[in-house]
Amino acid sequence: MARAFTIAIDGPAAAGKGTLSKAVAAHFGFAHLDTGLLYRAVGAKLLLGMDAVMAARTLTTDDLQAEDLRSPEVAQAASKVAVIADVRSALLDFQRSFARRAGGAVLDGRDIGTVICPNAEAKLFVTASAEVRADRRFAELAASGSAISRAQVLADVKERDARDRDRAEAPLKPAADAILIDTSDMDIDTAVAEAIAAIEARLAD
Ligand code: C5P
């Protein structure tokens, strides 16, 4: 596809957005941007002692390859820098131009359908209960050798959800025209099939 077509995928921590977004992007042959990585890269720099706004203004694509961006400590730091309006505005243009690239784009995050791409051609809001999300994240972390407990993962997920939902700037919430997908009782193949069917309906319009 030569024209721009933006798919916005939002939802809370560990809802399956990443896996779903990659599968949707591969299906349609679109580029994919995990916008959480931008905030994680800024959070990682904060942990190294850098000013968060300066880190966001000077972020490069190399910073997105940094080690340990997936750690629970970096996730918490990401959600702390994400409440800062100047951090969010420093990351805005990059996300918007990615979204309008020729050939189609999938962006996943918290505010893609509401703030970054309010005119996205298709919007999904992917969610699941906090317990299910914590179980999935715990399994991932345990497989990668982390010693974190399931109770700590659940507490982290809930803390991050509350900070993301209650912030003044671009809070986590579904766009009015988003299609809701609750993956609590769904395997990933079913979630992907549901997402693709919903997007195909929009593409046909
Ligand atoms: O999606 P992920 O869990 O990697 O995001 C890490 C943190 O970055 C989130 O908890 C949230 O605070 C922030 N974030 C955001 N807006 C986005 C993507 C992520 O505020 N579009």
PDB file of C-alpha atoms in Angstrom, residues 72 138 141-150 152-153:
ATOM      1  CA  PRO A  72      10.841  -3.852  35.744  1.00  0.00           C
ATOM      2  CA  PHE A 138       5.745 -12.993  35.368  1.00  0.00           C
ATOM      3  CA  LEU A 141      10.430 -12.429  33.321  1.00  0.00           C
ATOM      4  CA  ALA A 142      10.910 -15.869  34.915  1.00  0.00           C
ATOM      5  CA  ALA A 143      11.838 -17.324  31.499  1.00  0.00           C
ATOM      6  CA  SER A 144      14.477 -14.638  31.081  1.00  0.00           C
ATOM      7  CA  GLY A 145      16.040 -15.586  34.441  1.00  0.00           C
ATOM      8  CA  SER A 146      14.551 -12.859  36.659  1.00  0.00           C
ATOM      9  CA  ALA A 147      14.039 -13.734  40.354  1.00  0.00           C
ATOM     10  CA  ILE A 148      11.123 -11.299  40.788  1.00  0.00           C
ATOM     11  CA  SER A 149       8.037 -12.763  42.540  1.00  0.00           C
ATOM     12  CA  ARG A 150       4.573 -12.978  41.002  1.00  0.00           C
ATOM     13  CA  GLN A 152       5.804  -8.067  43.004  1.00  0.00           C
ATOM     14  CA  VAL A 153       4.930  -8.231  39.292  1.00  0.00           C
TER      15      VAL A 153
END
